[in-house]
Coordinates of C-alpha atoms in Angstrom, one line a residue:
M1 CA 14.1 -3.4 10.9
R2 CA 12.1 -6.6 10.8
L3 CA 12.1 -8.6 7.8
P4 CA 8.7 -9.3 5.6
R5 CA 7.7 -13.1 6.6
S6 CA 7.4 -13.7 2.7
L7 CA 10.6 -15.2 1.4
Q8 CA 10.8 -13.9 -1.8
A9 CA 10.0 -10.4 -0.4
R10 CA 13.2 -11.3 2.3
L11 CA 15.4 -12.4 -0.6
G12 CA 14.5 -9.4 -2.8
L13 CA 14.8 -6.7 -0.4
L14 CA 18.3 -8.4 1.3
L15 CA 19.9 -8.7 -2.0
G16 CA 18.3 -5.3 -3.3
I17 CA 20.2 -3.6 0.0
L18 CA 23.3 -5.7 -0.7
L19 CA 23.7 -5.1 -4.3
T20 CA 22.9 -1.1 -3.9
V21 CA 25.5 -1.0 -1.2
L22 CA 28.0 -2.5 -3.1
W23 CA 27.2 -0.2 -6.1
I24 CA 27.9 2.6 -4.1
A25 CA 31.0 1.1 -2.4
A26 CA 32.5 0.6 -5.9
A27 CA 31.6 4.2 -7.2
S28 CA 33.1 5.5 -4.1
V29 CA 36.2 3.5 -4.5
T30 CA 36.4 4.5 -8.0
A31 CA 35.8 7.7 -7.5
L32 CA 39.1 8.1 -5.1
I33 CA 41.0 5.7 -7.2
L34 CA 40.7 7.7 -10.5
R35 CA 40.9 11.4 -8.1
G36 CA 44.7 10.5 -7.7
E37 CA 45.3 8.8 -11.0
M38 CA 43.9 12.5 -12.3
D39 CA 46.2 14.5 -9.7
E40 CA 49.1 12.5 -11.1
V41 CA 47.9 13.4 -14.3
F42 CA 47.9 16.7 -14.2
D43 CA 50.6 17.6 -11.9
S44 CA 52.8 15.4 -14.8
A45 CA 51.0 18.1 -16.9
L46 CA 51.8 21.3 -14.8
Q47 CA 56.0 19.5 -14.8
E48 CA 55.7 19.0 -18.7
T49 CA 54.3 22.6 -19.2
A50 CA 57.4 23.9 -17.1
Q51 CA 59.6 21.9 -18.7
R52 CA 58.5 22.9 -22.5
L53 CA 58.5 26.5 -21.6
L54 CA 61.4 27.3 -19.8
P55 CA 63.9 26.6 -22.7
L56 CA 61.8 28.8 -24.8
A57 CA 61.6 31.7 -21.9
V58 CA 65.1 31.7 -21.7
V59 CA 66.3 31.6 -25.5
D60 CA 63.5 34.6 -25.7
I61 CA 65.0 36.6 -22.6
V62 CA 68.7 35.8 -23.2
G63 CA 68.2 37.5 -27.0
R64 CA 66.4 40.4 -25.6
E65 CA 68.1 43.9 -26.7
E66 CA 67.0 45.5 -22.7
D67 CA 67.0 43.9 -19.6
G68 CA 64.7 43.6 -17.0
I69 CA 61.5 44.2 -19.2
T70 CA 58.2 42.3 -18.7
Q71 CA 56.4 40.7 -21.7
R72 CA 53.0 39.5 -21.5
L73 CA 52.5 37.0 -24.5
G74 CA 49.4 38.2 -26.7
T75 CA 46.1 36.1 -27.0
I76 CA 45.6 34.4 -30.4
R77 CA 42.2 33.4 -29.9
E78 CA 39.8 33.4 -26.5
H79 CA 40.4 30.8 -24.5
D80 CA 40.0 29.4 -21.1
E81 CA 43.4 29.8 -19.4
L82 CA 43.9 26.6 -17.4
F83 CA 47.2 26.8 -16.9
S84 CA 49.1 30.1 -16.2
Y85 CA 53.2 31.0 -15.7
I86 CA 55.3 33.6 -15.1
V87 CA 59.2 33.7 -15.5
R88 CA 61.1 35.7 -13.3
D89 CA 65.0 36.4 -12.6
A90 CA 66.7 35.8 -9.5
D91 CA 65.7 39.5 -8.0
G92 CA 62.2 38.4 -8.3
R93 CA 61.6 40.5 -11.1
I94 CA 59.0 39.1 -13.8
L95 CA 60.1 38.7 -17.2
L96 CA 57.7 36.8 -18.9
R97 CA 54.1 35.5 -18.2
S98 CA 50.6 34.2 -20.2
H99 CA 48.1 36.4 -21.2
A100 CA 45.6 36.5 -18.2
T101 CA 47.9 35.8 -15.5
D102 CA 47.3 36.5 -12.0
V103 CA 50.6 37.9 -10.4
A104 CA 48.8 37.9 -6.9
I105 CA 48.6 34.2 -7.0
F106 CA 51.9 33.3 -7.4
P107 CA 54.1 33.2 -3.8
D108 CA 57.8 34.2 -3.7
Y109 CA 60.4 31.7 -5.6
D110 CA 61.3 28.8 -2.9
G111 CA 63.1 26.3 -4.8
P112 CA 62.1 23.5 -7.6
G113 CA 59.2 21.3 -7.4
F114 CA 55.3 21.3 -6.5
R115 CA 54.1 23.7 -4.2
Q116 CA 50.0 24.4 -3.2
T117 CA 48.2 27.2 -2.0
A118 CA 44.6 27.5 -1.0
T119 CA 43.3 28.0 -4.6
H120 CA 46.3 26.7 -6.8
R121 CA 48.6 24.4 -7.7
L122 CA 52.1 25.3 -8.5
Y123 CA 55.5 24.1 -10.2
N124 CA 58.8 25.9 -9.9
E125 CA 61.5 25.1 -12.2
D126 CA 65.0 27.5 -12.9
A127 CA 67.9 27.5 -15.1
L128 CA 71.2 28.9 -15.9
Q129 CA 72.0 28.3 -12.3
G130 CA 68.7 29.8 -10.9
T131 CA 69.1 32.8 -12.4
V132 CA 65.5 31.8 -14.6
R133 CA 62.9 30.9 -12.8
I134 CA 59.3 29.8 -14.4
T135 CA 56.4 29.1 -11.8
V136 CA 53.2 27.3 -13.5
A137 CA 49.9 27.6 -11.7
E138 CA 46.6 25.6 -12.1
P139 CA 43.5 26.3 -10.2
L140 CA 42.3 23.8 -7.5
E141 CA 38.7 24.6 -8.6
H142 CA 39.5 23.1 -11.7
R143 CA 40.6 19.7 -11.0
A144 CA 37.7 19.6 -8.3
S145 CA 35.0 20.2 -11.2
V146 CA 36.7 17.5 -13.0
A147 CA 36.4 15.0 -10.3
R148 CA 32.5 16.4 -9.9
E149 CA 32.1 15.5 -13.5
I150 CA 33.9 11.7 -12.6
Q151 CA 31.8 11.3 -9.7
M152 CA 28.4 12.6 -11.5
G153 CA 29.5 10.2 -14.4
L154 CA 29.7 7.1 -11.9
G155 CA 27.0 8.3 -10.0
L156 CA 24.5 9.1 -12.2
P157 CA 24.4 5.5 -14.3
L158 CA 23.2 3.8 -10.6
L159 CA 19.9 5.5 -11.1
I160 CA 19.1 3.5 -13.7
V161 CA 21.4 0.5 -13.3
V162 CA 20.2 0.2 -9.5
P163 CA 16.5 -0.1 -10.1
L164 CA 17.1 -2.7 -13.3
A165 CA 19.1 -4.4 -11.1
L166 CA 16.7 -4.6 -8.4
L167 CA 13.8 -5.2 -11.0
S168 CA 16.0 -8.2 -12.4
I169 CA 16.7 -9.1 -8.8
V170 CA 12.5 -9.5 -8.2
F171 CA 11.8 -11.7 -11.6
A172 CA 14.8 -13.7 -10.8
V173 CA 13.8 -14.5 -7.2
K174 CA 10.3 -15.1 -8.0
A175 CA 11.6 -17.5 -11.1
S176 CA 13.7 -19.3 -8.7
L177 CA 10.7 -20.1 -6.0
A178 CA 8.2 -20.8 -8.7
P179 CA 8.6 -24.5 -8.5
L180 CA 8.1 -23.9 -4.8
R181 CA 5.0 -21.9 -5.0
R182 CA 3.5 -25.1 -7.8
F183 CA 4.3 -27.1 -4.6
G184 CA 2.2 -25.1 -2.2
E185 CA -0.5 -24.9 -5.0
R186 CA -0.5 -28.4 -5.3
L187 CA -0.6 -29.1 -1.7
D188 CA -3.4 -26.2 -1.3
A189 CA -6.0 -27.8 -4.4
R190 CA -5.9 -31.4 -2.3
N191 CA -9.0 -32.3 -0.4
A192 CA -8.7 -33.6 3.5
R193 CA -8.8 -37.3 2.4
D194 CA -5.9 -37.2 -0.7
L195 CA -3.0 -38.1 1.4
S196 CA -0.9 -39.2 -1.7
P197 CA 2.7 -37.9 -1.7
V198 CA 2.9 -34.8 -3.4
P199 CA 5.4 -34.7 -6.4
D200 CA 8.7 -32.8 -5.7
D201 CA 10.9 -33.7 -8.6
D202 CA 11.2 -30.0 -9.7
I203 CA 11.9 -28.0 -5.8
P204 CA 14.9 -26.4 -5.1
S205 CA 17.2 -28.9 -3.0
E206 CA 17.4 -26.8 0.1
I207 CA 13.4 -27.5 0.2
T208 CA 14.0 -31.2 -0.9
P209 CA 14.2 -32.6 2.9
V210 CA 11.2 -30.2 3.7
A211 CA 9.0 -32.1 1.0
A212 CA 10.7 -35.0 1.9
T213 CA 9.6 -34.7 5.3
L214 CA 5.9 -34.0 4.5
N215 CA 5.7 -36.8 2.2
R216 CA 6.8 -39.2 5.0
L217 CA 4.6 -37.3 7.2
L218 CA 1.2 -38.1 4.3
D219 CA 2.5 -41.8 4.2
R220 CA 2.0 -42.8 8.0
L221 CA -0.9 -40.5 8.4
R222 CA -2.6 -42.5 4.9
A223 CA -1.6 -45.9 6.7
A224 CA -2.9 -44.4 10.0
F225 CA -6.0 -44.2 8.3
D226 CA -5.9 -47.0 6.6
A227 CA -5.6 -48.9 9.6
E228 CA -8.2 -47.4 11.3
R229 CA -11.0 -47.9 8.0
S230 CA -9.9 -51.3 8.1
F231 CA -10.4 -52.2 11.4
A232 CA -13.6 -50.6 11.7
A233 CA -14.8 -52.5 8.3
N234 CA -13.1 -55.5 9.7
A235 CA -15.1 -55.5 12.8
A236 CA -18.3 -54.3 11.4
H237 CA -18.4 -57.8 9.0
E238 CA -17.5 -59.9 11.6
L239 CA -20.0 -58.9 13.9
R240 CA -22.7 -59.2 11.0
T241 CA -22.9 -63.4 11.6
P242 CA -22.9 -63.6 15.1
L243 CA -25.6 -60.8 15.3
A244 CA -27.1 -62.5 12.7
G245 CA -27.6 -65.7 15.1
A246 CA -28.4 -63.9 18.3
I247 CA -31.0 -62.4 16.4
A248 CA -32.2 -66.0 15.1
Q249 CA -31.8 -67.3 19.3
A250 CA -33.8 -64.3 20.4
Q251 CA -36.4 -64.9 17.7
R252 CA -36.7 -68.4 18.5
L253 CA -36.4 -67.8 22.5
Q254 CA -40.0 -65.6 21.6
S255 CA -41.5 -68.5 19.7
E256 CA -40.9 -71.2 22.5
T257 CA -41.3 -69.4 25.8
R258 CA -45.1 -68.9 27.2
D259 CA -43.9 -66.4 29.8
H260 CA -45.1 -63.3 28.7
A261 CA -42.2 -61.4 30.9
A262 CA -39.4 -63.4 29.2
R263 CA -40.9 -62.9 25.9
A264 CA -40.6 -59.2 26.2
R265 CA -37.0 -59.2 27.5
A266 CA -36.0 -61.4 24.3
A267 CA -37.9 -58.9 21.8
D268 CA -35.8 -56.1 23.4
I269 CA -32.8 -58.5 22.8
E270 CA -34.1 -58.3 19.2
G271 CA -34.6 -54.7 19.0
T272 CA -31.0 -54.0 20.1
L273 CA -29.4 -56.6 18.2
K274 CA -31.1 -55.6 15.0
R275 CA -29.8 -51.8 15.9
L276 CA -26.8 -53.3 16.4
T277 CA -26.8 -54.8 12.8
R278 CA -27.3 -51.6 11.2
L279 CA -24.7 -49.8 13.1
S280 CA -22.2 -52.4 11.9
E281 CA -24.1 -51.5 8.2
H282 CA -23.4 -47.9 8.6
L283 CA -19.8 -48.5 9.7
M284 CA -19.0 -50.1 6.4
Q285 CA -20.8 -48.1 4.6
L286 CA -18.9 -45.2 6.1
T287 CA -15.8 -47.1 5.4
R288 CA -16.7 -47.5 2.0
A289 CA -17.9 -44.0 1.7
E290 CA -14.3 -42.5 3.0
G291 CA -12.1 -45.1 1.2
G292 CA -13.2 -46.8 -1.7
Q293 CA -13.7 -45.7 -5.2
L294 CA -17.0 -43.7 -6.0
R295 CA -16.4 -43.1 -9.3
L296 CA -16.5 -45.1 -12.4
D297 CA -14.9 -45.3 -15.9
L298 CA -18.6 -45.7 -17.3
C299 CA -22.0 -44.0 -16.6
S300 CA -25.2 -45.7 -15.4
D301 CA -28.9 -43.9 -15.0
L302 CA -29.2 -42.7 -11.4
R303 CA -33.3 -43.0 -11.9
I304 CA -33.1 -46.5 -11.7
V305 CA -30.9 -46.9 -8.5
A306 CA -33.3 -44.0 -7.2
Q307 CA -36.4 -45.7 -8.0
L308 CA -35.3 -49.7 -6.1
V309 CA -33.7 -47.5 -3.4
V310 CA -37.4 -45.9 -2.5
E311 CA -39.3 -49.3 -3.3
D312 CA -37.0 -51.1 -1.0
V313 CA -36.8 -48.8 1.6
A314 CA -40.9 -48.5 1.2
Q315 CA -41.4 -52.1 1.4
T316 CA -39.4 -52.4 5.1
G317 CA -41.5 -50.1 7.1
A318 CA -42.9 -47.1 5.5
P319 CA -45.5 -47.7 2.7
G320 CA -47.3 -44.8 0.9
R321 CA -44.9 -42.2 3.1
I322 CA -42.2 -41.6 0.5
A323 CA -43.7 -39.1 -2.6
L324 CA -40.7 -40.1 -5.6
K325 CA -40.3 -37.6 -8.5
L326 CA -38.1 -38.5 -11.1
P327 CA -37.5 -36.5 -14.7
E328 CA -38.6 -38.0 -17.9
T329 CA -35.3 -38.2 -19.5
P330 CA -31.8 -40.2 -18.1
V331 CA -29.4 -38.8 -15.5
M332 CA -26.6 -40.7 -16.5
S333 CA -23.4 -40.4 -14.0
D334 CA -20.0 -42.2 -13.3
L335 CA -20.9 -42.1 -9.6
D336 CA -20.5 -46.2 -8.5
P337 CA -24.7 -46.9 -8.3
D338 CA -23.6 -48.6 -5.0
V339 CA -22.4 -45.4 -3.6
F340 CA -25.6 -43.5 -4.8
G341 CA -27.4 -46.4 -3.3
I342 CA -26.0 -46.2 -0.2
L343 CA -26.4 -41.9 -0.1
C344 CA -30.2 -42.3 -1.2
R345 CA -30.9 -44.7 1.1
N346 CA -29.4 -43.0 4.1
L347 CA -30.8 -39.9 3.2
V348 CA -34.4 -41.4 2.6
E349 CA -34.2 -43.2 6.1
N350 CA -33.1 -40.0 8.0
A351 CA -36.2 -38.3 6.4
L352 CA -38.8 -41.0 7.5
R353 CA -37.0 -41.4 11.2
H354 CA -37.0 -37.6 11.7
G355 CA -40.3 -36.4 10.0
S356 CA -43.6 -36.3 10.6
D357 CA -45.9 -39.0 9.9
A358 CA -48.8 -37.3 8.5
A359 CA -46.8 -35.9 5.6
P360 CA -44.6 -38.0 2.9
V361 CA -41.0 -38.1 2.4
D362 CA -40.2 -36.1 -1.3
V363 CA -37.7 -37.3 -2.7
T364 CA -36.8 -35.7 -6.0
L365 CA -34.0 -36.3 -8.4
T366 CA -33.2 -33.4 -11.2
P367 CA -32.6 -33.7 -14.7
D368 CA -29.0 -31.6 -13.8
G369 CA -28.0 -34.8 -11.3
R370 CA -29.1 -32.5 -7.9
L371 CA -31.2 -35.1 -5.2
I372 CA -33.4 -33.4 -2.6
V373 CA -35.1 -35.4 0.1
A374 CA -37.6 -33.0 2.3
N375 CA -39.5 -34.1 5.2
D376 CA -42.1 -32.2 7.4
G377 CA -40.9 -31.3 11.2
P378 CA -40.0 -28.6 13.6
V379 CA -37.9 -26.1 12.5
L380 CA -33.9 -27.4 13.3
P381 CA -31.6 -24.2 15.0
P382 CA -28.6 -23.0 12.7
E383 CA -26.6 -24.6 15.5
T384 CA -28.2 -27.8 15.3
L385 CA -27.6 -28.2 10.9
D386 CA -23.6 -27.7 11.6
R387 CA -23.8 -30.5 13.7
L388 CA -25.7 -33.4 11.8
T389 CA -22.9 -34.2 9.9
A390 CA -20.6 -35.2 12.8
R391 CA -20.3 -38.9 13.6
F392 CA -22.7 -40.4 15.9
E393 CA -24.5 -37.0 16.4
R394 CA -28.7 -37.8 16.6
A395 CA -29.5 -33.9 17.7
G396 CA -33.1 -34.7 18.4
A397 CA -33.0 -38.2 16.8
S398 CA -35.3 -41.2 18.0
A399 CA -33.5 -43.9 20.2
D400 CA -33.0 -46.3 17.0
G401 CA -30.8 -44.0 15.0
S402 CA -27.2 -44.4 14.7
G403 CA -26.2 -41.0 14.3
L404 CA -23.7 -42.1 11.0
G405 CA -26.5 -41.6 8.2
L406 CA -25.7 -37.8 7.6
A407 CA -21.8 -38.3 8.0
I408 CA -22.0 -41.0 5.6
V409 CA -23.5 -38.8 3.2
A410 CA -21.4 -35.9 3.7
A411 CA -18.2 -38.0 3.2
I412 CA -19.6 -39.0 0.1
A413 CA -20.5 -35.4 -1.3
D414 CA -17.1 -34.2 0.1
R415 CA -15.2 -36.9 -2.0
I416 CA -16.9 -36.3 -5.3
E417 CA -16.5 -32.3 -4.3
S418 CA -20.1 -31.0 -3.6
P419 CA -21.2 -30.2 -0.1
L420 CA -24.0 -31.5 1.3
V421 CA -26.6 -28.5 1.7
L422 CA -29.0 -28.7 4.8
R423 CA -31.8 -26.2 5.1
S424 CA -34.5 -26.1 7.8
P425 CA -37.3 -24.8 7.5
R426 CA -37.9 -26.2 3.9
P427 CA -37.5 -23.5 0.6
G428 CA -41.0 -21.9 1.0
T429 CA -42.5 -23.3 3.7
S430 CA -42.4 -22.3 7.3
S431 CA -41.5 -26.0 8.8
G432 CA -39.7 -29.3 7.6
F433 CA -36.2 -30.4 6.8
E434 CA -34.1 -30.4 3.5
A435 CA -31.1 -32.0 2.3
S436 CA -29.5 -31.9 -0.9
V437 CA -26.3 -32.9 -3.3
R438 CA -25.1 -32.4 -6.5
L439 CA -24.1 -35.4 -8.3
P440 CA -21.7 -35.8 -11.1
V441 CA -23.6 -36.0 -14.2
G442 CA -22.1 -35.9 -18.1
D443 CA -21.9 -37.7 -21.2
A444 CA -19.9 -41.1 -21.2
K445 CA -20.2 -44.7 -22.2
V446 CA -23.4 -46.1 -20.5
L447 CA -22.9 -48.7 -17.9
S448 CA -24.7 -52.2 -19.4
D449 CA -26.8 -54.4 -17.2

């Protein structure tokens, strides 16, 4: 038999089978013991009956005027005669018998003691030097009937007790494993970035080593991820100063040289260094998105941040290409304004970089906190959409893209438990691309300037 995979079902099944077998074994042993005790009681009753009747029969027989007459006792009231008896003399003549006695069931007298035939249990006793002999008989069917009643009395309660016991086992096992289920639910409720230790105070001691090992593993994973994020952030930060210096040197070289070829190479160097600068900035943003604090105790109006970001992006190379639509009422959120700025900037820059130059980029912030950024352009196949949030995935991006913009947005969206939704074509059109994410909004204390 193959045991179920569930520990609860396995414990319930094994304990149920074991309890049922033990109950049946106990009932069987009890029935055998009671049968032996019952035989002793019935044998004692046979012997007692014979020894009580024999003196009375002797007195009755000795006091008779005629010898050799068979006397049958009359019936005072109808009843079941479980014990029947006959009294005989030394020649085997029947001198006295009970009212319902069947003489055929009594074998020849062969001395005092117990005897047994195929149908009856008998006891012989004699008096007056063996001249008066009594034999008391009891049907074996009577003993078998009593034994069956005892077995029924032991077996019938099992039909009630065993199901109740099995039900109790199920509830007991379920209650005992409740802490383990809560431990699993706490694990299942976590997202991929929550690597803090799982509370294990209430779990059974047998499972404590597993929980402790799991928490140690989470600690090691958190330390490894923290080290990775710290390295990326530190490396990106340390690159900013030398990159800025190198860009300045390249710009100075362009202004000082009169050689057109050298000036073109210096411009290429400057462009490459600027791409490295943007990459380092994106690496720092990704580190912030994956490990920094995203939610604050106070709320701020997201409209102000969105307007500042759009104006800054438009001034740095996209004048007139961004159409911003904001609600009339404040959109209050406890999301860190810097984090929202990173999210909004990456979506807008991604749309500008990959969208058509002939159509504006639509940036919409709805009253319920949904940020929607859409651009015109060719339709992207579903398999490409699935890859866009991966790190360093460009999928048709221009040469100066870092491949981290949507990965940063997806990381922020995942940590605020609001997935990034990508659609192509734009809803209601046959072309373009749309990215949207719902931001946490609600009533709280307003963040002051």
